[in-house]
JSON list of C-alpha atoms in Angstrom, two decimals:
[
{"chain": "A", "resi": 1, "resn": "MET", "atom": "CA", "xyz": [0.00, 0.00, 0.00]},
{"chain": "A", "resi": 2, "resn": "SER", "atom": "CA", "xyz": [1.15, 3.48, -0.69]},
{"chain": "A", "resi": 3, "resn": "ALA", "atom": "CA", "xyz": [0.48, 6.71, 1.16]},
{"chain": "A", "resi": 4, "resn": "GLU", "atom": "CA", "xyz": [-1.82, 7.96, -1.63]},
{"chain": "A", "resi": 5, "resn": "ILE", "atom": "CA", "xyz": [-4.36, 5.17, -1.22]},
{"chain": "A", "resi": 6, "resn": "PRO", "atom": "CA", "xyz": [-6.51, 5.62, 1.88]},
{"chain": "A", "resi": 7, "resn": "ALA", "atom": "CA", "xyz": [-7.42, 2.39, 3.59]},
{"chain": "A", "resi": 8, "resn": "SER", "atom": "CA", "xyz": [-9.99, 1.75, 6.26]},
{"chain": "A", "resi": 9, "resn": "ARG", "atom": "CA", "xyz": [-9.11, -0.98, 8.73]},
{"chain": "A", "resi": 10, "resn": "GLU", "atom": "CA", "xyz": [-12.59, -1.13, 10.19]},
{"chain": "A", "resi": 11, "resn": "VAL", "atom": "CA", "xyz": [-14.82, -1.71, 7.16]},
{"chain": "A", "resi": 12, "resn": "PRO", "atom": "CA", "xyz": [-13.68, -3.11, 3.82]},
{"chain": "A", "resi": 13, "resn": "GLN", "atom": "CA", "xyz": [-14.65, -1.07, 0.75]},
{"chain": "A", "resi": 14, "resn": "GLY", "atom": "CA", "xyz": [-17.06, -3.66, -0.65]},
{"chain": "A", "resi": 15, "resn": "ASN", "atom": "CA", "xyz": [-19.11, -3.97, 2.56]},
{"chain": "A", "resi": 16, "resn": "ARG", "atom": "CA", "xyz": [-19.89, -0.32, 3.27]},
{"chain": "A", "resi": 17, "resn": "PHE", "atom": "CA", "xyz": [-23.20, -0.38, 1.42]},
{"chain": "A", "resi": 18, "resn": "LYS", "atom": "CA", "xyz": [-24.18, -3.65, 3.10]},
{"chain": "A", "resi": 19, "resn": "ILE", "atom": "CA", "xyz": [-23.47, -2.26, 6.56]},
{"chain": "A", "resi": 20, "resn": "TRP", "atom": "CA", "xyz": [-25.26, 1.01, 5.73]},
{"chain": "A", "resi": 21, "resn": "ARG", "atom": "CA", "xyz": [-28.27, -0.96, 4.45]},
{"chain": "A", "resi": 22, "resn": "GLN", "atom": "CA", "xyz": [-28.42, -3.13, 7.58]},
{"chain": "A", "resi": 23, "resn": "THR", "atom": "CA", "xyz": [-28.45, -0.19, 9.99]},
{"chain": "A", "resi": 24, "resn": "ARG", "atom": "CA", "xyz": [-31.67, 1.35, 8.69]},
{"chain": "A", "resi": 25, "resn": "PRO", "atom": "CA", "xyz": [-35.06, 0.25, 7.27]},
{"chain": "A", "resi": 26, "resn": "PHE", "atom": "CA", "xyz": [-33.69, 0.06, 3.71]},
{"chain": "A", "resi": 27, "resn": "TRP", "atom": "CA", "xyz": [-36.34, -2.14, 2.12]},
{"chain": "A", "resi": 28, "resn": "ALA", "atom": "CA", "xyz": [-39.14, -0.20, 3.78]},
{"chain": "A", "resi": 29, "resn": "GLY", "atom": "CA", "xyz": [-37.82, 3.03, 2.26]},
{"chain": "A", "resi": 30, "resn": "LEU", "atom": "CA", "xyz": [-37.41, 1.43, -1.15]},
{"chain": "A", "resi": 31, "resn": "PHE", "atom": "CA", "xyz": [-40.95, 0.02, -1.17]},
{"chain": "A", "resi": 32, "resn": "THR", "atom": "CA", "xyz": [-42.32, 3.38, -0.03]},
{"chain": "A", "resi": 33, "resn": "MET", "atom": "CA", "xyz": [-40.53, 5.22, -2.84]},
{"chain": "A", "resi": 34, "resn": "ILE", "atom": "CA", "xyz": [-41.64, 2.65, -5.43]},
{"chain": "A", "resi": 35, "resn": "GLY", "atom": "CA", "xyz": [-45.22, 3.07, -4.17]},
{"chain": "A", "resi": 36, "resn": "GLY", "atom": "CA", "xyz": [-45.05, 6.85, -4.51]},
{"chain": "A", "resi": 37, "resn": "VAL", "atom": "CA", "xyz": [-44.11, 6.79, -8.21]},
{"chain": "A", "resi": 38, "resn": "PRO", "atom": "CA", "xyz": [-47.34, 5.30, -9.67]},
{"chain": "A", "resi": 39, "resn": "ILE", "atom": "CA", "xyz": [-49.47, 7.29, -7.27]},
{"chain": "A", "resi": 40, "resn": "ALA", "atom": "CA", "xyz": [-47.90, 10.54, -8.49]},
{"chain": "A", "resi": 41, "resn": "TYR", "atom": "CA", "xyz": [-47.57, 9.60, -12.17]},
{"chain": "A", "resi": 42, "resn": "LEU", "atom": "CA", "xyz": [-50.86, 7.94, -13.14]},
{"chain": "A", "resi": 43, "resn": "PRO", "atom": "CA", "xyz": [-53.16, 10.98, -12.78]},
{"chain": "A", "resi": 44, "resn": "TYR", "atom": "CA", "xyz": [-50.91, 12.88, -15.20]},
{"chain": "A", "resi": 45, "resn": "GLY", "atom": "CA", "xyz": [-49.93, 10.06, -17.54]},
{"chain": "A", "resi": 46, "resn": "ASP", "atom": "CA", "xyz": [-51.56, 8.96, -20.75]},
{"chain": "A", "resi": 47, "resn": "MET", "atom": "CA", "xyz": [-51.29, 5.83, -22.87]},
{"chain": "A", "resi": 48, "resn": "ARG", "atom": "CA", "xyz": [-51.26, 5.83, -26.65]},
{"chain": "A", "resi": 49, "resn": "LEU", "atom": "CA", "xyz": [-52.78, 2.89, -28.49]},
{"chain": "A", "resi": 50, "resn": "GLY", "atom": "CA", "xyz": [-52.21, 3.59, -32.18]},
{"chain": "A", "resi": 51, "resn": "ASN", "atom": "CA", "xyz": [-54.18, 6.77, -32.95]},
{"chain": "A", "resi": 52, "resn": "ALA", "atom": "CA", "xyz": [-56.20, 6.61, -29.74]},
{"chain": "A", "resi": 53, "resn": "THR", "atom": "CA", "xyz": [-55.01, 8.25, -26.54]},
{"chain": "A", "resi": 54, "resn": "LEU", "atom": "CA", "xyz": [-56.18, 6.98, -23.18]},
{"chain": "A", "resi": 55, "resn": "ALA", "atom": "CA", "xyz": [-55.89, 9.76, -20.59]},
{"chain": "A", "resi": 56, "resn": "MET", "atom": "CA", "xyz": [-56.07, 8.91, -16.91]},
{"chain": "A", "resi": 57, "resn": "GLN", "atom": "CA", "xyz": [-56.18, 12.55, -15.79]},
{"chain": "A", "resi": 58, "resn": "THR", "atom": "CA", "xyz": [-58.47, 13.37, -12.91]},
{"chain": "A", "resi": 59, "resn": "THR", "atom": "CA", "xyz": [-59.50, 16.53, -11.10]},
{"chain": "A", "resi": 60, "resn": "ALA", "atom": "CA", "xyz": [-57.56, 15.41, -8.04]},
{"chain": "A", "resi": 61, "resn": "GLY", "atom": "CA", "xyz": [-54.22, 15.36, -9.87]},
{"chain": "A", "resi": 62, "resn": "ALA", "atom": "CA", "xyz": [-52.60, 17.87, -7.53]},
{"chain": "A", "resi": 63, "resn": "GLY", "atom": "CA", "xyz": [-53.54, 15.80, -4.49]},
{"chain": "A", "resi": 64, "resn": "ALA", "atom": "CA", "xyz": [-52.11, 12.68, -6.09]},
{"chain": "A", "resi": 65, "resn": "LEU", "atom": "CA", "xyz": [-48.89, 14.50, -6.93]},
{"chain": "A", "resi": 66, "resn": "ILE", "atom": "CA", "xyz": [-48.56, 15.74, -3.35]},
{"chain": "A", "resi": 67, "resn": "ILE", "atom": "CA", "xyz": [-49.17, 12.24, -1.96]},
{"chain": "A", "resi": 68, "resn": "GLY", "atom": "CA", "xyz": [-46.64, 10.71, -4.35]},
{"chain": "A", "resi": 69, "resn": "VAL", "atom": "CA", "xyz": [-43.96, 13.30, -3.55]},
{"chain": "A", "resi": 70, "resn": "LEU", "atom": "CA", "xyz": [-44.58, 12.88, 0.19]},
{"chain": "A", "resi": 71, "resn": "LEU", "atom": "CA", "xyz": [-44.21, 9.11, -0.11]},
{"chain": "A", "resi": 72, "resn": "VAL", "atom": "CA", "xyz": [-40.89, 9.44, -1.92]},
{"chain": "A", "resi": 73, "resn": "THR", "atom": "CA", "xyz": [-39.76, 11.94, 0.72]},
{"chain": "A", "resi": 74, "resn": "LEU", "atom": "CA", "xyz": [-40.79, 9.58, 3.52]},
{"chain": "A", "resi": 75, "resn": "GLY", "atom": "CA", "xyz": [-38.83, 6.80, 1.81]},
{"chain": "A", "resi": 76, "resn": "PHE", "atom": "CA", "xyz": [-35.70, 8.95, 1.85]},
{"chain": "A", "resi": 77, "resn": "THR", "atom": "CA", "xyz": [-36.44, 9.87, 5.46]},
{"chain": "A", "resi": 78, "resn": "MET", "atom": "CA", "xyz": [-36.49, 6.19, 6.39]},
{"chain": "A", "resi": 79, "resn": "TRP", "atom": "CA", "xyz": [-33.07, 5.79, 4.76]},
{"chain": "A", "resi": 80, "resn": "PHE", "atom": "CA", "xyz": [-31.29, 8.84, 6.12]},
{"chain": "A", "resi": 81, "resn": "GLN", "atom": "CA", "xyz": [-33.08, 9.41, 9.46]},
{"chain": "A", "resi": 82, "resn": "PRO", "atom": "CA", "xyz": [-33.85, 5.92, 10.81]},
{"chain": "A", "resi": 83, "resn": "ILE", "atom": "CA", "xyz": [-34.64, 7.36, 14.25]},
{"chain": "A", "resi": 84, "resn": "VAL", "atom": "CA", "xyz": [-38.05, 8.58, 12.95]},
{"chain": "A", "resi": 85, "resn": "ARG", "atom": "CA", "xyz": [-38.90, 5.25, 11.30]},
{"chain": "A", "resi": 86, "resn": "VAL", "atom": "CA", "xyz": [-42.12, 4.72, 13.28]},
{"chain": "A", "resi": 87, "resn": "PHE", "atom": "CA", "xyz": [-43.48, 8.16, 12.43]},
{"chain": "A", "resi": 88, "resn": "ALA", "atom": "CA", "xyz": [-42.50, 7.72, 8.77]},
{"chain": "A", "resi": 89, "resn": "GLY", "atom": "CA", "xyz": [-44.12, 4.28, 8.70]},
{"chain": "A", "resi": 90, "resn": "VAL", "atom": "CA", "xyz": [-47.40, 5.48, 10.18]},
{"chain": "A", "resi": 91, "resn": "ALA", "atom": "CA", "xyz": [-47.46, 8.53, 7.89]},
{"chain": "A", "resi": 92, "resn": "THR", "atom": "CA", "xyz": [-46.79, 6.27, 4.90]},
{"chain": "A", "resi": 93, "resn": "ILE", "atom": "CA", "xyz": [-49.68, 3.97, 5.83]},
{"chain": "A", "resi": 94, "resn": "ILE", "atom": "CA", "xyz": [-52.04, 6.94, 6.22]},
{"chain": "A", "resi": 95, "resn": "LEU", "atom": "CA", "xyz": [-50.96, 8.44, 2.88]},
{"chain": "A", "resi": 96, "resn": "ALA", "atom": "CA", "xyz": [-51.36, 5.07, 1.17]},
{"chain": "A", "resi": 97, "resn": "LEU", "atom": "CA", "xyz": [-54.92, 4.82, 2.50]},
{"chain": "A", "resi": 98, "resn": "VAL", "atom": "CA", "xyz": [-55.70, 8.39, 1.42]},
{"chain": "A", "resi": 99, "resn": "SER", "atom": "CA", "xyz": [-54.35, 7.64, -2.06]},
{"chain": "A", "resi": 100, "resn": "ILE", "atom": "CA", "xyz": [-57.17, 5.16, -2.75]},
{"chain": "A", "resi": 101, "resn": "PRO", "atom": "CA", "xyz": [-59.89, 7.79, -3.34]},
{"chain": "A", "resi": 102, "resn": "VAL", "atom": "CA", "xyz": [-57.51, 10.55, -4.47]},
{"chain": "A", "resi": 103, "resn": "SER", "atom": "CA", "xyz": [-55.19, 8.89, -6.97]},
{"chain": "A", "resi": 104, "resn": "ASN", "atom": "CA", "xyz": [-56.98, 6.40, -9.24]},
{"chain": "A", "resi": 105, "resn": "PHE", "atom": "CA", "xyz": [-57.39, 3.71, -6.59]},
{"chain": "A", "resi": 106, "resn": "GLY", "atom": "CA", "xyz": [-53.95, 4.33, -5.16]},
{"chain": "A", "resi": 107, "resn": "GLY", "atom": "CA", "xyz": [-52.01, 4.21, -8.41]},
{"chain": "A", "resi": 108, "resn": "LEU", "atom": "CA", "xyz": [-54.10, 1.30, -9.74]},
{"chain": "A", "resi": 109, "resn": "VAL", "atom": "CA", "xyz": [-53.59, -0.51, -6.42]},
{"chain": "A", "resi": 110, "resn": "ILE", "atom": "CA", "xyz": [-49.88, -1.09, -7.26]},
{"chain": "A", "resi": 111, "resn": "GLY", "atom": "CA", "xyz": [-48.67, 2.08, -5.55]},
{"chain": "A", "resi": 112, "resn": "PHE", "atom": "CA", "xyz": [-51.07, 1.56, -2.66]},
{"chain": "A", "resi": 113, "resn": "LEU", "atom": "CA", "xyz": [-49.75, -1.95, -1.94]},
{"chain": "A", "resi": 114, "resn": "PHE", "atom": "CA", "xyz": [-46.08, -0.95, -2.19]},
{"chain": "A", "resi": 115, "resn": "ALA", "atom": "CA", "xyz": [-46.62, 2.05, 0.10]},
{"chain": "A", "resi": 116, "resn": "LEU", "atom": "CA", "xyz": [-48.67, 0.01, 2.58]},
{"chain": "A", "resi": 117, "resn": "ILE", "atom": "CA", "xyz": [-46.03, -2.73, 2.80]},
{"chain": "A", "resi": 118, "resn": "GLY", "atom": "CA", "xyz": [-43.21, -0.16, 3.06]},
{"chain": "A", "resi": 119, "resn": "GLY", "atom": "CA", "xyz": [-44.98, 1.71, 5.86]},
{"chain": "A", "resi": 120, "resn": "ALA", "atom": "CA", "xyz": [-45.65, -1.49, 7.79]},
{"chain": "A", "resi": 121, "resn": "MET", "atom": "CA", "xyz": [-42.03, -2.60, 7.39]},
{"chain": "A", "resi": 122, "resn": "SER", "atom": "CA", "xyz": [-40.79, 0.78, 8.61]},
{"chain": "A", "resi": 123, "resn": "ALA", "atom": "CA", "xyz": [-43.02, 0.79, 11.68]},
{"chain": "A", "resi": 124, "resn": "ALA", "atom": "CA", "xyz": [-41.98, -2.77, 12.55]},
{"chain": "A", "resi": 125, "resn": "TRP", "atom": "CA", "xyz": [-38.22, -2.40, 11.94]},
{"chain": "A", "resi": 126, "resn": "ALA", "atom": "CA", "xyz": [-35.92, -2.20, 14.96]},
{"chain": "A", "resi": 127, "resn": "PRO", "atom": "CA", "xyz": [-32.14, -1.79, 14.99]},
{"chain": "A", "resi": 128, "resn": "ALA", "atom": "CA", "xyz": [-30.01, -4.73, 16.04]},
{"chain": "A", "resi": 129, "resn": "PRO", "atom": "CA", "xyz": [-28.61, -4.56, 19.56]},
{"chain": "A", "resi": 130, "resn": "PRO", "atom": "CA", "xyz": [-24.98, -3.39, 19.66]},
{"chain": "A", "resi": 131, "resn": "VAL", "atom": "CA", "xyz": [-22.36, -6.09, 19.89]},
{"chain": "A", "resi": 132, "resn": "GLU", "atom": "CA", "xyz": [-20.08, -5.79, 22.89]},
{"chain": "A", "resi": 133, "resn": "GLU", "atom": "CA", "xyz": [-16.64, -7.09, 22.00]},
{"chain": "A", "resi": 134, "resn": "THR", "atom": "CA", "xyz": [-15.26, -6.92, 25.56]},
{"chain": "A", "resi": 135, "resn": "ASP", "atom": "CA", "xyz": [-17.64, -9.59, 26.86]},
{"chain": "A", "resi": 136, "resn": "ASP", "atom": "CA", "xyz": [-16.72, -11.94, 24.03]},
{"chain": "A", "resi": 137, "resn": "ALA", "atom": "CA", "xyz": [-13.00, -11.45, 24.64]},
{"chain": "A", "resi": 138, "resn": "GLU", "atom": "CA", "xyz": [-13.39, -12.12, 28.38]},
{"chain": "A", "resi": 139, "resn": "HIS", "atom": "CA", "xyz": [-15.55, -15.19, 27.73]},
{"chain": "A", "resi": 140, "resn": "ASP", "atom": "CA", "xyz": [-13.04, -16.51, 25.16]},
{"chain": "A", "resi": 141, "resn": "GLY", "atom": "CA", "xyz": [-10.22, -15.97, 27.65]},
{"chain": "A", "resi": 142, "resn": "GLN", "atom": "CA", "xyz": [-12.11, -17.85, 30.38]},
{"chain": "A", "resi": 143, "resn": "LEU", "atom": "CA", "xyz": [-12.94, -20.66, 27.99]},
{"chain": "A", "resi": 144, "resn": "GLU", "atom": "CA", "xyz": [-9.30, -21.03, 26.88]},
{"chain": "A", "resi": 145, "resn": "ALA", "atom": "CA", "xyz": [-8.10, -20.99, 30.51]},
{"chain": "A", "resi": 146, "resn": "SER", "atom": "CA", "xyz": [-10.61, -23.67, 31.51]},
{"chain": "A", "resi": 147, "resn": "GLU", "atom": "CA", "xyz": [-9.66, -25.82, 28.50]},
{"chain": "A", "resi": 148, "resn": "GLU", "atom": "CA", "xyz": [-5.98, -25.55, 29.45]},
{"chain": "A", "resi": 149, "resn": "ALA", "atom": "CA", "xyz": [-6.78, -26.52, 33.06]},
{"chain": "A", "resi": 150, "resn": "GLY", "atom": "CA", "xyz": [-8.79, -29.50, 31.81]},
{"chain": "A", "resi": 151, "resn": "ALA", "atom": "CA", "xyz": [-5.98, -30.56, 29.47]},
{"chain": "A", "resi": 152, "resn": "GLU", "atom": "CA", "xyz": [-3.51, -30.54, 32.37]},
{"chain": "A", "resi": 153, "resn": "LEU", "atom": "CA", "xyz": [-5.73, -32.79, 34.48]},
{"chain": "A", "resi": 154, "resn": "GLY", "atom": "CA", "xyz": [-6.67, -35.04, 31.57]},
{"chain": "A", "resi": 155, "resn": "THR", "atom": "CA", "xyz": [-10.37, -34.27, 31.82]},
{"chain": "A", "resi": 156, "resn": "GLU", "atom": "CA", "xyz": [-12.70, -32.11, 29.81]},
{"chain": "A", "resi": 157, "resn": "VAL", "atom": "CA", "xyz": [-14.03, -28.99, 31.51]},
{"chain": "A", "resi": 158, "resn": "VAL", "atom": "CA", "xyz": [-17.57, -27.91, 30.67]},
{"chain": "A", "resi": 159, "resn": "VAL", "atom": "CA", "xyz": [-18.29, -24.21, 31.10]},
{"chain": "A", "resi": 160, "resn": "ALA", "atom": "CA", "xyz": [-21.88, -23.66, 32.24]},
{"chain": "A", "resi": 161, "resn": "ALA", "atom": "CA", "xyz": [-22.49, -20.06, 31.25]},
{"chain": "A", "resi": 162, "resn": "GLY", "atom": "CA", "xyz": [-25.94, -18.63, 31.63]},
{"chain": "A", "resi": 163, "resn": "VAL", "atom": "CA", "xyz": [-27.24, -21.15, 34.17]},
{"chain": "A", "resi": 164, "resn": "PRO", "atom": "CA", "xyz": [-29.22, -19.21, 36.75]},
{"chain": "A", "resi": 165, "resn": "GLU", "atom": "CA", "xyz": [-28.57, -19.83, 40.40]},
{"chain": "A", "resi": 166, "resn": "GLN", "atom": "CA", "xyz": [-31.47, -20.67, 42.66]},
{"chain": "A", "resi": 167, "resn": "ARG", "atom": "CA", "xyz": [-32.40, -18.19, 45.30]},
{"chain": "A", "resi": 168, "resn": "GLU", "atom": "CA", "xyz": [-32.37, -19.21, 48.89]},
{"chain": "A", "resi": 169, "resn": "THR", "atom": "CA", "xyz": [-35.71, -19.22, 50.63]},
{"chain": "A", "resi": 170, "resn": "TYR", "atom": "CA", "xyz": [-36.06, -17.23, 53.80]},
{"chain": "A", "resi": 171, "resn": "GLU", "atom": "CA", "xyz": [-38.41, -17.42, 56.69]},
{"chain": "A", "resi": 172, "resn": "SER", "atom": "CA", "xyz": [-40.74, -14.62, 57.43]},
{"chain": "A", "resi": 173, "resn": "ALA", "atom": "CA", "xyz": [-39.44, -12.22, 60.10]},
{"chain": "A", "resi": 174, "resn": "THR", "atom": "CA", "xyz": [-42.80, -11.32, 61.61]},
{"chain": "A", "resi": 175, "resn": "GLU", "atom": "CA", "xyz": [-46.08, -13.07, 62.15]},
{"chain": "A", "resi": 176, "resn": "THR", "atom": "CA", "xyz": [-48.12, -10.51, 60.21]},
{"chain": "A", "resi": 177, "resn": "THR", "atom": "CA", "xyz": [-46.48, -10.95, 56.79]},
{"chain": "A", "resi": 178, "resn": "THR", "atom": "CA", "xyz": [-48.12, -12.98, 54.08]},
{"chain": "A", "resi": 179, "resn": "ASP", "atom": "CA", "xyz": [-46.41, -16.32, 53.54]},
{"chain": "A", "resi": 180, "resn": "ALA", "atom": "CA", "xyz": [-46.73, -19.07, 50.92]},
{"chain": "A", "resi": 181, "resn": "ASN", "atom": "CA", "xyz": [-46.35, -22.58, 52.33]},
{"chain": "A", "resi": 182, "resn": "GLY", "atom": "CA", "xyz": [-46.59, -25.21, 49.66]},
{"chain": "A", "resi": 183, "resn": "GLY", "atom": "CA", "xyz": [-48.96, -23.15, 47.56]},
{"chain": "A", "resi": 184, "resn": "ARG", "atom": "CA", "xyz": [-51.27, -22.26, 50.46]},
{"chain": "A", "resi": 185, "resn": "ASN", "atom": "CA", "xyz": [-51.34, -18.64, 51.41]},
{"chain": "A", "resi": 186, "resn": "SER", "atom": "CA", "xyz": [-51.78, -17.64, 55.00]},
{"chain": "A", "resi": 187, "resn": "ALA", "atom": "CA", "xyz": [-51.81, -14.28, 56.65]},
{"chain": "A", "resi": 188, "resn": "GLY", "atom": "CA", "xyz": [-51.12, -14.25, 60.35]}
]
């Protein structure tokens, strides 16, 4: 490597997009944006069949355009501000439902379904819990030490991590406290 080529030791170049995609509701944002396109386009679009033109224009074209642009904006919001994913998901679901009467049955139901699925995915998405490397290193060190101790003695050592200890039972200090004896409750 030379001094002119910057290198990142933490994340390889090919995995940056994958890591970025996994830390936010990526598919929810993509579905929301895909749903916004037909909702915004269909009221203004027309289809030509030979000499005949089929126009899908409605009087609510401005409302459909606003809904479509808002859905695309909410999709980008899900990507770049994942902290507001629940708000963006709920807003997307509401806009998808409003698009049914406003925008030619929600962009001929295609845009409605994409936006509805994207909003539900965004509201349901939760970030993965952070990985603590110190606990793993300590556990690996304990495991290696116990394996070495077992190898010296000629036996295999089994590490029982995560086994809860039983609590000791205690007797009631006064006569007036409620006590459970074998499933029978008594107050004295």
